[in-house]
Every structure is written in C-alpha cells, then in structure tokens.
Amino acid sequence: MDKEHVFFENYAGTWDQDRKENPEVLSFLIKMAGISAGDTVLDVGSGTGILLPYLHQAVTDTGRIEELDYSHRMLEQARQKFASFPGVTYTEKNILKYKLPQKAYDAIVCLNFYPHIAQYKEVFIKKMTAALKQDGSLIIMHDMPRSRVNAMHDQGENPPSCVLPPVDIMATMLITAGLTVTVAMDTESFYFIRAEKKQYVPYEQYPEHAAVHEELIVPEGEMHGHSHGHDHGHVHPHTQTKAVMNRLARISGHLEAIKRMVEDGRDCSDILIQISAVDSALVSVGKVILRDHIDHCIIDAVKDNDMEAVDNLKKAITTFIK
Ligand SMILES: C[S@@+](CC[C@H](N)C(=O)[O-])C[C@H]1O[C@@H](n2cnc3c(N)ncnc32)[C@H](O)[C@@H]1O
C-alpha cells in the first residue's frame, strides 16, 4: 500500500464530516452529466459514496452503479450508508491495475479523482475510453474550484505532476484520445468536463467519399505522375491519410458540438474554450500532414533535385507557422 492509499484508509472514518457536501452543486453536476434511467455507471474513486444518492436518482432502480475505489474502508462506509440501493456493486481495485470490461458503461464519473492519476493520464483516459459504450460519456468533475484542487495537491514539485489542468487543456487531451468534448466549465464553485465516445464514420464510408473521389480522378492522358494534389512528377504515398481523416472527423464532430452550444445560447467563455480546443486539434493534424509530407514527398524530391517541390514545402511551412 502506498502513502496515499494509507492516507485514504485512515481518513475514511471522518471523511464525510470533513468533506463539505453541497447538494445543490452535486445535483447540478449530475444533471450536466446527462445520465439517464437504466444507465450503467462507473464511479471511479468513489470514496464513501458521496455521489451514490445522486447517481441512484439519475439511473433509478432500473440502472446499475459500480462504486470503484482501492480503499477498503472508504467502500465500507458507502456500503453501510446505502445498503438499501438496488443495482449497486462495490469494486475494491486500483483503477490503474484493474482490467475493466470493454464497452460496458454509459457513463464513467470521476468526482475529485483526476489529480490522483494525473501522472498516468494518457493510460487512464485511454482505459476509460475503451470501457465506455458507444455514445457513453467520461465525466471529470470537482465540486470545488480548480485553484483549490491544485492548492490541495501542490507537493512543491516543479513542474507539478498532480495538477488539474485548465479545461481547454483537458479537452485537448480527451479529443486526442478520440472523444468529443460536449461540456467544459471551470467556475468559482466547480470544474466539469464531459466527453462523449461518438460514433465516427471511417473516411471510406462517408457518403460523399465516392463523389469526392470522382472529382479527384484525373482523366487518362492528363496523368502527370500521381500526386495528392501536387503538380510535380512524383508518386508518393501518404501513409497518414487514414489517421488524418480520423482526426478531421473528430474535429468536425467537435465543431458540431460548438454549433449546438451557440444555438443553445451557452456562455461565451465556454464556447471560446471549445474553439481553442478545436484550434489546437487542427494545429496538431496540420503537424501530422506536414510530417507525412516531409517523410514521403520531400526526401524523394531532394533526391531527384525537384526544387519546385522543395519551394512548395517552404511556402506551406511559412503559411502553417504564421
Ligand atoms: C479525493 S477522494 C474523492 C472521493 C469521492 N469521490 C468524493 O468526492 O468524496 C479520492 C478517492 O480516490 C481513491 N483513489 C485514489 N487513487 C486510486 C486508484 N488508483 N484506484 C482506485 N481508487 C483510488 C481514494 O481511495 C479516495 O477514496
């Protein structure tokens, strides 16, 4: 058992007295989580089951809730308090080591938990994404402001490893993992981000795909090598096309979510945060294209002394980094 685990075991008995639960804030957070009757929900780092009554109200008796925590005593508290709730299971496991079922949950909620796995964030987010059903949501939330969370977890490290990042950075991490961020809020009384595992349609299956390809087909006789839009004479495969199309599909899903936020009259600062996340995602897809271009086009062009291709690359880089 590591130091932090021992800390929580020792704290379990007095956790509820020390923890100032604000039912209004918790009800609001669960409402924003979009959990419905009959859902299957995983509550990661569930502690003494603070969220359990709110989750139960949302999923009703027809749903299922899994309370997961590595602290035996924390879970014992939850079990004692809410023994009468049907459909609740208690899993005493370290989330980083536990083999979660795949595509099993409609929602995974993490209340006041993220800083405890911040050092392993990529692994954690990937694992949670795999455990979500299609259209399921990962919700990372705190019923206190981010500044207070970070003050509590400040261990004097430089750079600190257990921080709760601003929502735009968190959004970018979630988008990179393949999720679509639908709500992101950082206020004086809470931090909330919801990311959904949206169905993504592979490029090949886009209905417009065939039409687009028809437009791109160059009639025989006009062929001048093959060139993904280049007009110099090299044939060079772009190995990252599929990855680029996947990223662009996610970005366009994210943009649709922003359009909905604007239509719904959502707070401008929330919308700007989302726009900045899309902006970062676009820059990173641009980098993939640039790297692919350098790897597969420019090396050949330099070998063949094709200065036109090299000049074109210079222009593209200048535009990209402007
Ligand atoms: C700050 S408490 C939050 C408890 C509860 N969600 C709340 O808001 O009252 C963090 C909880 O995460 C649990 N925890 C920390 N690291 C964990 C891990 N790797 N796996 C499972 N549980 C963990 C701790 O035992 C503790 O109960």
Coordinates of C-alpha atoms in Angstrom, one line a residue, residues 4-306:
E4 CA -1.7 7.9 -0.5
H5 CA -3.6 4.7 -0.2
V6 CA -2.8 4.5 3.6
F7 CA -3.9 8.2 3.9
F8 CA -7.4 7.4 2.4
E9 CA -7.8 4.2 4.6
N10 CA -7.1 6.3 7.7
Y11 CA -9.3 9.1 6.6
A12 CA -12.4 7.0 5.7
G13 CA -14.0 7.2 9.2
T14 CA -14.1 11.0 9.3
W15 CA -14.2 11.8 5.5
D16 CA -17.9 12.7 5.5
Q17 CA -17.7 15.0 8.4
D18 CA -14.7 16.9 7.0
R19 CA -16.0 16.9 3.4
K20 CA -18.4 19.8 2.9
E21 CA -21.0 18.3 0.6
N22 CA -23.1 20.9 -1.3
P23 CA -26.2 19.0 -2.5
E24 CA -27.1 21.8 -4.9
V25 CA -23.7 21.7 -6.7
L26 CA -23.7 17.9 -6.8
S27 CA -27.2 17.7 -8.2
F28 CA -26.2 20.3 -10.9
L29 CA -23.1 18.3 -11.8
I30 CA -25.1 15.1 -12.1
K31 CA -27.7 16.8 -14.2
M32 CA -25.0 18.1 -16.6
A33 CA -23.6 14.5 -16.7
G34 CA -26.6 13.6 -18.8
I35 CA -27.1 10.3 -17.0
S36 CA -30.5 8.6 -17.7
A37 CA -32.7 6.0 -16.2
G38 CA -31.5 2.5 -16.8
D39 CA -27.8 3.6 -17.4
T40 CA -24.8 1.6 -16.2
V41 CA -22.4 4.0 -14.5
L42 CA -18.9 3.6 -13.1
D43 CA -18.0 5.9 -10.2
V44 CA -14.1 6.0 -10.1
G45 CA -12.5 6.9 -6.8
S46 CA -16.0 6.8 -5.3
G47 CA -14.8 7.2 -1.7
T48 CA -17.5 7.0 0.8
G49 CA -20.2 7.1 -1.9
I50 CA -20.9 10.8 -1.8
L51 CA -22.3 10.7 -5.3
L52 CA -24.2 7.5 -4.9
P53 CA -27.6 9.0 -4.0
Y54 CA -27.4 11.5 -6.9
L55 CA -26.4 8.7 -9.3
H56 CA -29.1 6.5 -8.0
Q57 CA -31.7 9.2 -8.5
A58 CA -30.5 9.6 -12.1
V59 CA -30.3 5.9 -13.1
T60 CA -33.3 4.9 -10.9
D61 CA -33.9 1.3 -9.8
T62 CA -33.5 0.1 -13.3
G63 CA -29.9 1.2 -13.7
R64 CA -26.6 -0.1 -12.4
I65 CA -23.9 1.7 -10.5
E66 CA -20.4 0.4 -9.8
E67 CA -18.6 2.1 -7.0
L68 CA -14.8 1.6 -7.5
D69 CA -12.2 2.6 -5.0
Y70 CA -8.9 1.0 -3.8
S71 CA -9.7 1.9 -0.2
H72 CA -11.4 -0.9 1.7
R73 CA -12.6 1.4 4.4
M74 CA -13.9 4.1 2.0
L75 CA -16.0 1.4 0.3
E76 CA -17.2 0.0 3.6
Q77 CA -18.6 3.4 4.5
A78 CA -20.5 3.6 1.2
R79 CA -21.8 0.1 1.6
Q80 CA -23.1 0.8 5.1
K81 CA -24.8 4.0 4.2
F82 CA -26.5 2.9 1.0
A83 CA -27.2 -0.8 1.6
S84 CA -30.8 -0.4 0.5
F85 CA -30.0 0.8 -3.0
P86 CA -30.5 -1.9 -5.6
G87 CA -28.2 -2.4 -8.6
V88 CA -25.0 -1.1 -6.8
T89 CA -21.8 -3.1 -6.8
Y90 CA -18.6 -2.3 -5.0
T91 CA -15.2 -2.9 -6.6
E92 CA -12.1 -2.7 -4.4
K93 CA -9.4 -2.2 -7.0
N94 CA -6.7 0.2 -8.1
I95 CA -8.1 1.6 -11.3
L96 CA -4.7 1.7 -13.0
K97 CA -4.3 -2.1 -12.5
Y98 CA -7.9 -3.2 -12.8
K99 CA -8.9 -4.9 -16.0
L100 CA -12.2 -3.0 -16.8
P101 CA -14.8 -4.6 -19.1
Q102 CA -14.7 -3.0 -22.5
K103 CA -17.7 -1.0 -23.9
A104 CA -19.6 -1.6 -20.7
Y105 CA -20.6 1.8 -19.3
D106 CA -22.9 4.5 -20.4
A107 CA -21.1 6.9 -18.1
I108 CA -17.9 7.0 -16.2
V109 CA -17.8 9.7 -13.5
C110 CA -14.7 10.8 -11.6
L111 CA -15.5 13.2 -8.8
N112 CA -12.5 14.8 -7.1
F113 CA -10.3 12.0 -8.5
Y114 CA -8.3 13.2 -11.5
P115 CA -5.3 14.5 -9.7
H116 CA -4.7 11.1 -8.2
I117 CA -4.0 9.6 -11.6
A118 CA -2.7 12.8 -13.3
Q119 CA 0.8 11.2 -13.6
Y120 CA -0.8 8.4 -15.7
K121 CA -3.3 10.5 -17.5
E122 CA -2.8 9.1 -21.0
V123 CA -3.2 5.5 -19.8
F124 CA -6.1 6.4 -17.7
I125 CA -8.1 8.3 -20.4
K126 CA -7.4 5.5 -22.9
K127 CA -8.6 2.9 -20.5
M128 CA -11.8 4.8 -19.6
T129 CA -12.5 5.4 -23.4
A130 CA -12.2 1.7 -24.1
A131 CA -14.6 0.9 -21.2
L132 CA -17.3 3.3 -22.5
K133 CA -20.1 2.1 -24.6
Q134 CA -20.6 3.8 -27.9
D135 CA -22.1 7.3 -27.1
G136 CA -21.1 6.9 -23.5
S137 CA -19.6 9.8 -21.5
L138 CA -16.5 10.3 -19.5
I139 CA -17.1 13.0 -16.8
I140 CA -14.2 14.6 -14.9
M141 CA -15.5 16.9 -12.2
H142 CA -14.7 18.6 -8.9
D143 CA -17.2 20.2 -6.6
M144 CA -14.7 23.0 -5.8
P145 CA -12.8 25.5 -8.0
R146 CA -9.7 24.3 -9.8
S147 CA -7.5 26.7 -7.8
R148 CA -8.5 24.9 -4.6
V149 CA -7.9 21.5 -6.1
N150 CA -4.4 22.4 -7.1
A151 CA -3.6 24.1 -3.8
M152 CA -4.6 20.8 -2.1
H153 CA -2.4 18.7 -4.4
D154 CA 0.6 21.0 -4.5
Q155 CA 3.6 18.9 -3.4
G156 CA 6.2 21.5 -4.2
E157 CA 7.2 19.6 -7.3
N158 CA 8.4 21.6 -10.3
P159 CA 6.7 21.0 -12.7
P160 CA 3.9 19.7 -10.6
S161 CA 2.6 16.2 -11.6
C162 CA -0.8 16.0 -9.9
V163 CA -2.4 19.2 -11.3
L164 CA -5.9 19.6 -12.6
P165 CA -5.3 21.4 -15.9
P166 CA -7.4 24.2 -17.3
V167 CA -10.5 22.8 -19.1
D168 CA -9.1 23.6 -22.6
I169 CA -6.0 21.5 -22.0
M170 CA -8.1 18.7 -20.5
A171 CA -10.4 19.0 -23.6
T172 CA -7.5 18.7 -25.9
M173 CA -6.3 15.5 -24.1
L174 CA -9.7 14.0 -24.3
I175 CA -10.1 14.9 -28.0
T176 CA -6.7 13.4 -28.7
A177 CA -7.9 10.2 -27.1
G178 CA -10.8 10.1 -29.6
L179 CA -13.6 11.6 -27.5
T180 CA -15.8 14.6 -28.4
V181 CA -16.0 17.2 -25.7
T182 CA -19.5 18.4 -25.2
V183 CA -19.4 20.4 -22.0
A184 CA -16.4 22.1 -20.3
M185 CA -16.8 24.5 -17.4
D186 CA -14.4 26.0 -14.9
T187 CA -16.2 28.2 -12.4
E188 CA -15.8 29.6 -8.9
S189 CA -17.6 26.6 -7.4
F190 CA -16.9 23.7 -9.7
Y191 CA -14.9 22.2 -12.6
F192 CA -16.8 20.0 -15.1
I193 CA -15.9 18.4 -18.3
R194 CA -17.9 15.8 -20.3
A195 CA -16.5 14.0 -23.3
E196 CA -18.5 11.5 -25.3
K197 CA -17.5 8.5 -27.3
K198 CA -19.2 9.4 -30.5
Q199 CA -19.7 7.1 -33.5
Y200 CA -17.1 8.1 -36.0
V201 CA -17.6 7.1 -39.6
P202 CA -14.4 5.9 -41.3
Y203 CA -13.4 8.0 -44.3
E204 CA -14.2 5.2 -46.7
Q205 CA -17.8 5.1 -45.5
Y206 CA -18.6 8.8 -45.9
P207 CA -21.4 9.0 -48.4
E208 CA -19.6 11.9 -50.1
H209 CA -16.5 9.8 -50.4
A210 CA -17.4 8.4 -53.8
A211 CA -18.3 11.8 -55.3
V212 CA -15.2 13.4 -53.9
H213 CA -13.1 10.7 -55.5
E214 CA -14.8 11.1 -58.8
E215 CA -13.8 14.7 -58.8
L216 CA -10.2 13.8 -58.0
I217 CA -9.8 11.2 -60.7
V218 CA -7.7 12.7 -63.4
P219 CA -8.7 11.5 -66.9
E220 CA -6.2 9.2 -68.5
G221 CA -3.8 11.1 -70.8
E222 CA -3.8 14.1 -68.4
M223 CA -1.9 11.9 -65.9
H224 CA 1.3 13.5 -64.8
G225 CA 2.5 11.0 -62.2
H226 CA 0.2 10.8 -59.2
S227 CA 0.3 13.5 -56.7
H228 CA -2.3 14.1 -54.0
G229 CA -2.8 17.5 -55.5
H230 CA 0.9 18.2 -56.3
D231 CA 1.6 19.2 -59.9
H232 CA 5.2 17.9 -59.9
G233 CA 6.0 14.5 -61.2
H234 CA 6.5 12.4 -58.1
V235 CA 4.5 9.4 -57.0
H236 CA 4.5 9.3 -53.2
P237 CA 2.2 7.5 -50.8
H238 CA 0.8 9.4 -47.8
T239 CA 0.8 6.8 -45.0
Q240 CA -1.0 9.0 -42.5
T241 CA -4.1 9.7 -44.7
K242 CA -6.4 7.5 -42.6
A243 CA -5.1 8.9 -39.3
V244 CA -5.6 12.5 -40.7
M245 CA -9.2 11.6 -41.8
N246 CA -10.0 10.2 -38.4
R247 CA -8.7 13.3 -36.7
L248 CA -10.6 15.6 -39.0
A249 CA -13.8 13.6 -38.4
R250 CA -13.4 14.1 -34.7
I251 CA -12.7 17.8 -35.1
S252 CA -15.8 18.2 -37.2
G253 CA -17.8 16.4 -34.6
H254 CA -16.4 18.8 -32.0
L255 CA -17.3 21.8 -34.2
E256 CA -20.9 20.4 -34.5
A257 CA -21.0 20.4 -30.7
I258 CA -19.8 24.0 -30.6
K259 CA -22.5 25.0 -33.1
R260 CA -25.1 23.4 -30.7
M261 CA -23.6 25.4 -27.8
V262 CA -24.0 28.6 -29.8
E263 CA -27.6 27.7 -30.7
D264 CA -28.4 26.9 -27.1
G265 CA -27.1 30.4 -26.1
R266 CA -24.3 28.9 -23.9
D267 CA -21.9 31.2 -22.1
C268 CA -19.4 32.8 -24.5
S269 CA -16.4 31.9 -22.4
D270 CA -17.4 28.2 -22.5
I271 CA -17.7 28.5 -26.3
L272 CA -14.3 30.2 -26.6
I273 CA -12.7 27.4 -24.6
Q274 CA -14.1 24.8 -27.0
I275 CA -13.0 26.9 -30.0
S276 CA -9.5 27.0 -28.6
A277 CA -9.6 23.2 -28.2
V278 CA -10.5 22.8 -31.8
D279 CA -7.8 25.2 -32.8
S280 CA -5.2 23.1 -31.0
A281 CA -6.6 19.9 -32.6
L282 CA -6.3 21.5 -36.0
V283 CA -2.8 22.5 -35.5
S284 CA -1.9 19.0 -34.4
V285 CA -3.5 17.5 -37.5
G286 CA -1.5 20.0 -39.6
K287 CA 1.7 18.7 -38.0
V288 CA 0.8 15.2 -38.9
I289 CA 0.3 16.2 -42.6
L290 CA 3.5 18.2 -42.6
R291 CA 5.5 15.3 -41.1
D292 CA 4.0 12.9 -43.6
H293 CA 4.8 15.3 -46.4
I294 CA 8.4 15.6 -45.3
D295 CA 8.8 11.9 -44.8
H296 CA 7.2 10.8 -48.1
C297 CA 7.5 13.6 -50.6
I298 CA 10.4 15.9 -49.8
I299 CA 13.0 13.3 -49.3
D300 CA 12.3 12.0 -52.8
A301 CA 12.1 15.5 -54.2
V302 CA 15.5 16.4 -52.7
K303 CA 17.0 13.1 -54.1
D304 CA 15.6 14.0 -57.6
N305 CA 16.6 17.6 -57.3
D306 CA 13.0 18.7 -57.7

